[in-house]
Coordinates of C-alpha atoms in Angstrom, one line a residue:
M252 CA 28.3 -64.1 0.6
S253 CA 25.4 -64.8 3.0
I254 CA 24.1 -61.7 4.8
T255 CA 23.8 -61.4 8.4
R256 CA 20.6 -60.2 11.0
R257 CA 22.3 -57.0 10.9
T258 CA 23.0 -56.3 7.8
F259 CA 19.3 -57.2 6.9
A260 CA 18.0 -55.0 9.4
K261 CA 19.7 -51.9 8.0
S262 CA 19.0 -53.3 4.4
A263 CA 15.4 -52.5 6.0
L264 CA 15.6 -49.2 7.2
A265 CA 17.2 -48.6 3.7
L266 CA 14.2 -49.5 1.9
A267 CA 12.1 -48.0 4.3
G268 CA 13.7 -44.8 4.1
V269 CA 13.0 -45.1 0.1
G270 CA 9.6 -45.5 0.7
I271 CA 9.1 -49.4 -0.1
A272 CA 7.5 -49.9 3.0
R273 CA 3.8 -50.5 3.4
P274 CA 2.3 -46.6 2.9
A275 CA 0.5 -45.0 6.5
R276 CA -2.9 -44.5 6.2
A277 CA -4.2 -41.3 5.8
A278 CA -5.0 -39.1 8.9
E279 CA -8.1 -38.9 10.5
I280 CA -10.3 -36.0 9.5
T281 CA -12.2 -33.7 11.5
L282 CA -14.6 -31.1 10.6
N283 CA -16.2 -28.5 13.0
A284 CA -19.8 -28.2 13.3
V285 CA -22.5 -26.2 15.1
H286 CA -26.4 -26.7 15.7
F287 CA -29.0 -23.7 15.6
T288 CA -30.8 -24.9 19.3
P289 CA -29.9 -24.7 22.8
A290 CA -28.2 -28.1 23.5
Q291 CA -31.4 -29.0 25.9
V292 CA -33.8 -29.1 22.7
S293 CA -35.1 -32.1 20.9
Y294 CA -33.2 -30.4 17.2
A295 CA -30.0 -30.6 19.3
R296 CA -30.2 -33.4 20.6
S297 CA -31.0 -35.5 17.4
F298 CA -27.8 -33.5 16.0
L299 CA -25.7 -34.8 18.4
A300 CA -27.0 -38.6 18.4
F301 CA -26.4 -37.8 14.8
V302 CA -22.5 -37.2 15.2
A303 CA -22.4 -40.0 17.9
K304 CA -23.3 -42.3 14.7
L305 CA -21.3 -40.8 12.7
N306 CA -18.6 -40.8 14.9
E307 CA -18.9 -44.6 15.5
R308 CA -18.6 -45.7 11.8
G309 CA -15.7 -43.2 10.7
K310 CA -13.5 -43.8 13.5
G311 CA -10.0 -43.3 11.8
V312 CA -11.5 -41.7 8.6
V313 CA -13.6 -38.7 9.8
Q314 CA -15.1 -37.6 13.0
I315 CA -17.1 -34.4 13.7
K316 CA -16.4 -32.2 16.7
V317 CA -19.5 -30.0 17.5
R318 CA -18.3 -26.4 18.8
G319 CA -21.8 -25.3 20.5
G320 CA -25.3 -24.0 19.6
P321 CA -26.6 -20.5 18.9
E322 CA -23.8 -19.6 21.9
I323 CA -21.0 -19.8 19.4
L324 CA -23.2 -19.0 16.2
P325 CA -26.4 -16.6 16.2
L326 CA -29.0 -18.9 14.1
G327 CA -28.9 -16.2 11.5
Q328 CA -25.0 -16.2 10.9
L329 CA -25.3 -19.8 10.3
G330 CA -25.5 -20.3 6.8
D331 CA -22.8 -17.3 5.8
A332 CA -20.5 -18.9 8.0
Q333 CA -21.1 -22.4 6.3
K334 CA -20.8 -20.3 3.0
S335 CA -17.1 -18.4 3.9
G336 CA -16.2 -21.5 5.5
L337 CA -16.2 -20.4 8.9
V338 CA -18.1 -23.5 9.7
D339 CA -17.6 -27.2 8.3
I340 CA -20.8 -28.3 8.9
I341 CA -24.0 -27.0 10.4
N342 CA -27.8 -28.3 11.7
C343 CA -30.3 -25.7 10.5
P344 CA -33.3 -25.1 9.1
A345 CA -33.1 -23.9 5.7
G346 CA -35.3 -21.4 6.6
P347 CA -32.9 -18.8 8.3
Y348 CA -30.6 -18.7 5.4
L349 CA -33.7 -18.2 2.1
N350 CA -31.5 -14.9 1.9
L351 CA -28.6 -17.4 0.1
V352 CA -30.9 -19.8 -1.1
P353 CA -34.4 -19.1 -1.3
E354 CA -35.3 -22.8 -3.1
G355 CA -34.6 -24.1 0.2
E356 CA -38.0 -23.0 0.8
V357 CA -39.2 -26.4 -1.3
F358 CA -37.9 -28.5 2.2
S359 CA -41.0 -27.2 4.1
A360 CA -43.3 -26.9 1.4
T361 CA -43.2 -30.8 -0.2
S362 CA -45.5 -33.5 1.1
K363 CA -42.6 -36.0 -0.2
T364 CA -40.5 -37.9 1.9
P365 CA -36.5 -37.3 1.8
A366 CA -36.1 -41.1 0.0
E367 CA -38.5 -40.0 -2.7
L368 CA -36.7 -37.0 -3.3
R369 CA -33.5 -39.0 -3.5
A370 CA -35.4 -41.3 -5.6
N371 CA -36.8 -39.0 -8.0
G372 CA -33.4 -36.3 -8.5
G373 CA -35.2 -33.9 -6.7
F374 CA -32.1 -33.7 -4.0
A375 CA -29.5 -33.8 -6.5
L376 CA -30.9 -30.9 -8.1
I377 CA -31.4 -28.7 -4.8
N378 CA -27.7 -29.9 -3.9
E379 CA -26.6 -28.3 -7.4
I380 CA -28.5 -25.0 -6.3
Y381 CA -27.1 -25.2 -2.4
G382 CA -23.8 -25.5 -4.2
K383 CA -24.0 -22.5 -6.1
K384 CA -25.6 -20.1 -4.0
G385 CA -24.5 -21.4 -0.5
N386 CA -21.2 -23.3 -1.2
A387 CA -23.3 -26.0 0.6
F388 CA -24.0 -29.9 0.0
V389 CA -26.7 -31.0 2.4
L390 CA -26.0 -34.1 3.4
A391 CA -29.6 -34.8 4.8
H392 CA -33.1 -33.7 5.9
V393 CA -33.1 -34.7 8.9
D394 CA -36.2 -34.7 12.1
G395 CA -39.0 -34.0 9.4
G396 CA -42.7 -35.6 9.1
A397 CA -43.8 -33.0 11.6
G398 CA -45.0 -29.8 10.9
F399 CA -45.2 -26.4 12.2
H400 CA -48.4 -25.0 14.6
I401 CA -49.3 -21.8 15.8
F402 CA -49.3 -21.5 19.7
T403 CA -51.2 -18.9 21.5
V404 CA -51.1 -17.1 25.2
D405 CA -55.5 -16.5 25.0
E406 CA -57.8 -18.8 23.6
P407 CA -58.0 -17.9 19.7
T408 CA -61.3 -15.4 19.3
R409 CA -63.5 -17.1 16.6
T410 CA -65.9 -15.7 14.0
A411 CA -69.5 -15.8 13.6
D412 CA -68.9 -19.0 11.8
G413 CA -66.8 -20.1 13.9
S414 CA -63.3 -20.0 12.3
I415 CA -60.0 -18.6 14.2
D416 CA -59.9 -15.1 13.4
F417 CA -56.1 -14.5 12.9
S418 CA -56.0 -10.8 12.6
K419 CA -56.2 -10.6 16.7
L420 CA -52.9 -12.6 16.8
K421 CA -49.3 -10.9 16.8
I422 CA -47.4 -13.8 16.0
R423 CA -43.7 -14.6 16.6
S424 CA -42.5 -16.0 12.9
A425 CA -39.4 -17.2 11.0
A426 CA -38.8 -16.0 8.2
L427 CA -39.7 -19.2 6.4
Y428 CA -43.8 -18.7 7.4
R429 CA -43.8 -14.7 8.2
D430 CA -45.2 -14.5 4.1
F431 CA -47.9 -17.5 4.8
L432 CA -48.9 -15.9 8.5
E433 CA -49.2 -12.5 6.6
K434 CA -51.8 -14.3 4.1
L435 CA -54.3 -15.2 7.2
G436 CA -54.4 -11.8 8.4
A437 CA -52.0 -12.3 11.0
S438 CA -49.9 -9.4 12.7
V439 CA -46.0 -10.8 12.5
V440 CA -42.9 -10.0 14.1
V441 CA -39.6 -12.0 12.8
Q442 CA -37.5 -13.0 15.8
G443 CA -34.8 -16.3 16.3
P444 CA -35.6 -18.5 19.0
G445 CA -33.5 -16.9 21.4
E446 CA -35.8 -13.9 21.5
V447 CA -38.9 -15.3 21.5
Y448 CA -39.2 -15.7 25.4
T449 CA -38.7 -12.1 26.1
S450 CA -41.0 -11.0 23.7
L451 CA -43.8 -13.6 25.6
E452 CA -43.0 -12.5 28.6
R453 CA -43.4 -8.8 27.7
G454 CA -46.3 -9.1 25.7
L455 CA -45.2 -8.1 22.8
V456 CA -46.2 -11.0 21.0
N457 CA -49.9 -12.7 21.6
A458 CA -48.9 -16.3 20.0
N459 CA -45.6 -17.9 18.5
A460 CA -45.5 -20.5 15.2
Y461 CA -43.0 -23.4 16.0
S462 CA -43.1 -27.2 15.8
V463 CA -44.0 -29.4 18.9
A464 CA -41.0 -30.9 19.1
G465 CA -38.2 -28.6 21.1
Y466 CA -41.2 -26.5 22.4
A467 CA -41.1 -27.0 25.9
G468 CA -37.3 -26.9 25.3
F469 CA -37.7 -23.3 24.9
G470 CA -39.5 -22.9 28.5
W471 CA -42.6 -21.2 26.1
N472 CA -45.2 -23.0 27.3
K473 CA -45.3 -21.0 30.5
F474 CA -47.3 -18.1 28.4
T475 CA -48.6 -19.9 25.5
K476 CA -51.7 -22.4 26.2
Y477 CA -52.8 -23.0 23.2
R478 CA -52.4 -24.4 20.4
I479 CA -53.8 -24.5 16.9
D480 CA -54.5 -27.0 14.7
P481 CA -53.5 -28.6 12.0
S482 CA -50.1 -27.9 11.7
F483 CA -49.0 -26.6 8.1
F484 CA -45.5 -27.0 6.3
Q485 CA -43.4 -29.4 7.4
T486 CA -40.0 -28.7 9.5
D487 CA -36.8 -28.4 7.1
V488 CA -33.9 -29.0 9.0
L489 CA -30.8 -30.2 7.1
I490 CA -27.4 -31.2 7.9
S491 CA -25.1 -29.5 5.3
I492 CA -21.6 -29.4 4.7
N493 CA -19.3 -26.4 3.2
K494 CA -19.0 -27.6 -0.5
A495 CA -15.7 -26.6 -1.3
K496 CA -14.6 -29.0 1.8
W497 CA -17.0 -31.7 1.0
D498 CA -15.1 -31.3 -2.6
S499 CA -12.0 -31.8 -0.8
L500 CA -12.8 -35.2 0.9
P501 CA -11.2 -38.4 0.5
A502 CA -13.6 -40.8 -1.9
E503 CA -13.8 -43.1 1.4
A504 CA -14.7 -39.8 4.1
K505 CA -17.5 -38.6 1.5
T506 CA -18.9 -42.3 1.6
I507 CA -19.3 -42.6 5.4
L508 CA -20.3 -39.4 6.2
Q509 CA -23.1 -39.8 3.3
T510 CA -24.2 -43.5 4.2
V511 CA -24.7 -42.6 7.6
A512 CA -26.5 -39.4 7.1
I513 CA -28.9 -41.1 4.6
E514 CA -29.3 -43.6 7.4
Y515 CA -30.4 -40.9 10.0
E516 CA -32.4 -39.3 7.9
A517 CA -34.7 -42.1 7.6
E518 CA -34.3 -42.8 11.3
S519 CA -34.6 -39.7 12.7
I520 CA -38.1 -38.6 10.9
A521 CA -39.6 -41.7 12.8
A522 CA -38.1 -40.2 15.9
S523 CA -39.5 -37.3 14.9
L524 CA -42.8 -38.0 15.0
K525 CA -42.4 -40.2 18.2
T526 CA -40.8 -37.0 19.6
T527 CA -43.7 -34.6 18.6
A528 CA -46.2 -37.3 19.5
D529 CA -44.8 -37.6 23.1
E530 CA -43.7 -33.9 23.7
G531 CA -47.2 -32.7 22.6
K532 CA -49.2 -35.3 25.1
A533 CA -46.8 -33.5 27.3
L534 CA -47.9 -30.4 26.8
I535 CA -51.3 -31.1 26.7
D536 CA -51.2 -33.0 30.4
G537 CA -49.3 -29.7 31.2
G538 CA -52.4 -27.9 30.5
M539 CA -52.4 -26.3 27.2
K540 CA -55.5 -27.1 25.3
V541 CA -56.1 -27.6 21.8
V542 CA -57.9 -25.6 19.3
A543 CA -59.3 -26.9 15.9
M544 CA -60.1 -25.4 12.7
P545 CA -63.4 -26.1 11.3
D546 CA -63.1 -28.3 8.3
A547 CA -63.7 -25.9 5.4
Q548 CA -61.1 -23.5 7.2
K549 CA -58.5 -25.9 7.6
T550 CA -58.6 -26.8 3.8
L551 CA -58.1 -23.1 3.2
F552 CA -55.4 -22.8 6.2
L553 CA -53.3 -25.6 4.0
D554 CA -53.6 -24.9 1.0
T555 CA -53.0 -20.8 1.7
A556 CA -49.6 -22.6 3.4
I557 CA -48.9 -24.1 -0.1
Q558 CA -49.6 -21.6 -2.3
A559 CA -47.7 -19.1 -0.4
S560 CA -44.0 -20.9 0.1
W561 CA -44.2 -21.3 -3.7
S562 CA -45.5 -17.9 -4.4
R563 CA -42.5 -16.5 -2.4
L564 CA -39.8 -18.6 -4.1
E565 CA -40.7 -17.4 -7.4
K566 CA -40.9 -14.0 -6.6
R567 CA -37.4 -14.2 -5.3
D568 CA -35.9 -16.5 -8.0
P569 CA -38.3 -18.0 -10.5
S570 CA -35.5 -19.7 -12.8
N571 CA -35.6 -23.0 -10.9
I572 CA -39.4 -22.9 -10.4
A573 CA -40.5 -25.4 -13.5
A574 CA -37.7 -28.2 -12.2
L575 CA -38.3 -27.9 -8.5
R576 CA -42.5 -28.2 -9.1
A577 CA -41.5 -31.1 -11.0
K578 CA -39.5 -33.1 -8.0
F579 CA -40.8 -31.0 -4.9
G580 CA -44.3 -30.3 -6.8

């Protein structure tokens, strides 16, 4: 008996109903994200460039939806928000959540590049720690290569041998470098970036420690007219994802996220160095003066910075010190 077209069509529909038809592709996954600075600051602009790159590459598989910056969640709450699953992805320095993962200190203390740390197992080690303590998986260390400077309202006072007298400074600090600045003899006030403008305006502090990149975006250069060289530490901005969310992602989505993150990690270092040079020149062209330390003080300054980081980490949790020193030291 011949089969009619109509009968064939009905049979095809019936077969589709029992699952013989070609399976549909899994639905596109959307991850939410928050960045730590206002949108006009270079760090947020960098993160948004990463998101644009990821969303282009991840069409149909995985996308990132940026909810906003500190107006959505204050800097100090980002680590806890990610750990709880309230936020999937955060663009945030390691410093603000050292209370969760004190080992994050190594990102600023190391002189090694992210590529070197991926090759020697350092990234795998730190992700094991972040997973256990912060329920986080670090996708990338971005915007690295540059360090932090101390910016002052007035020209820094010198001692008899020409060194900077840090005891005359009351410095707004992040938690990351509080111990280091105290070891220099400075008075320290720990504040988030959103509070600094008012503190400078009211004279509550007479100095501020931050990176060159992003500095003018906060308007702080209206008050601080001097920059002390050299820089210290290394900027420690991370892009991380909630570990439980990461573990739940299909392999294709993980591959896209990690591939784009590593690509952008390398791109962002070059971009960060250029941004630092460009924004540094703009600050100087706008009237900021650079104050250099004498060589002897410079050496002591940099040595003190490294020692302060490792010392604080050891006090908080010595259990991973040896392993971390082997990879990051």
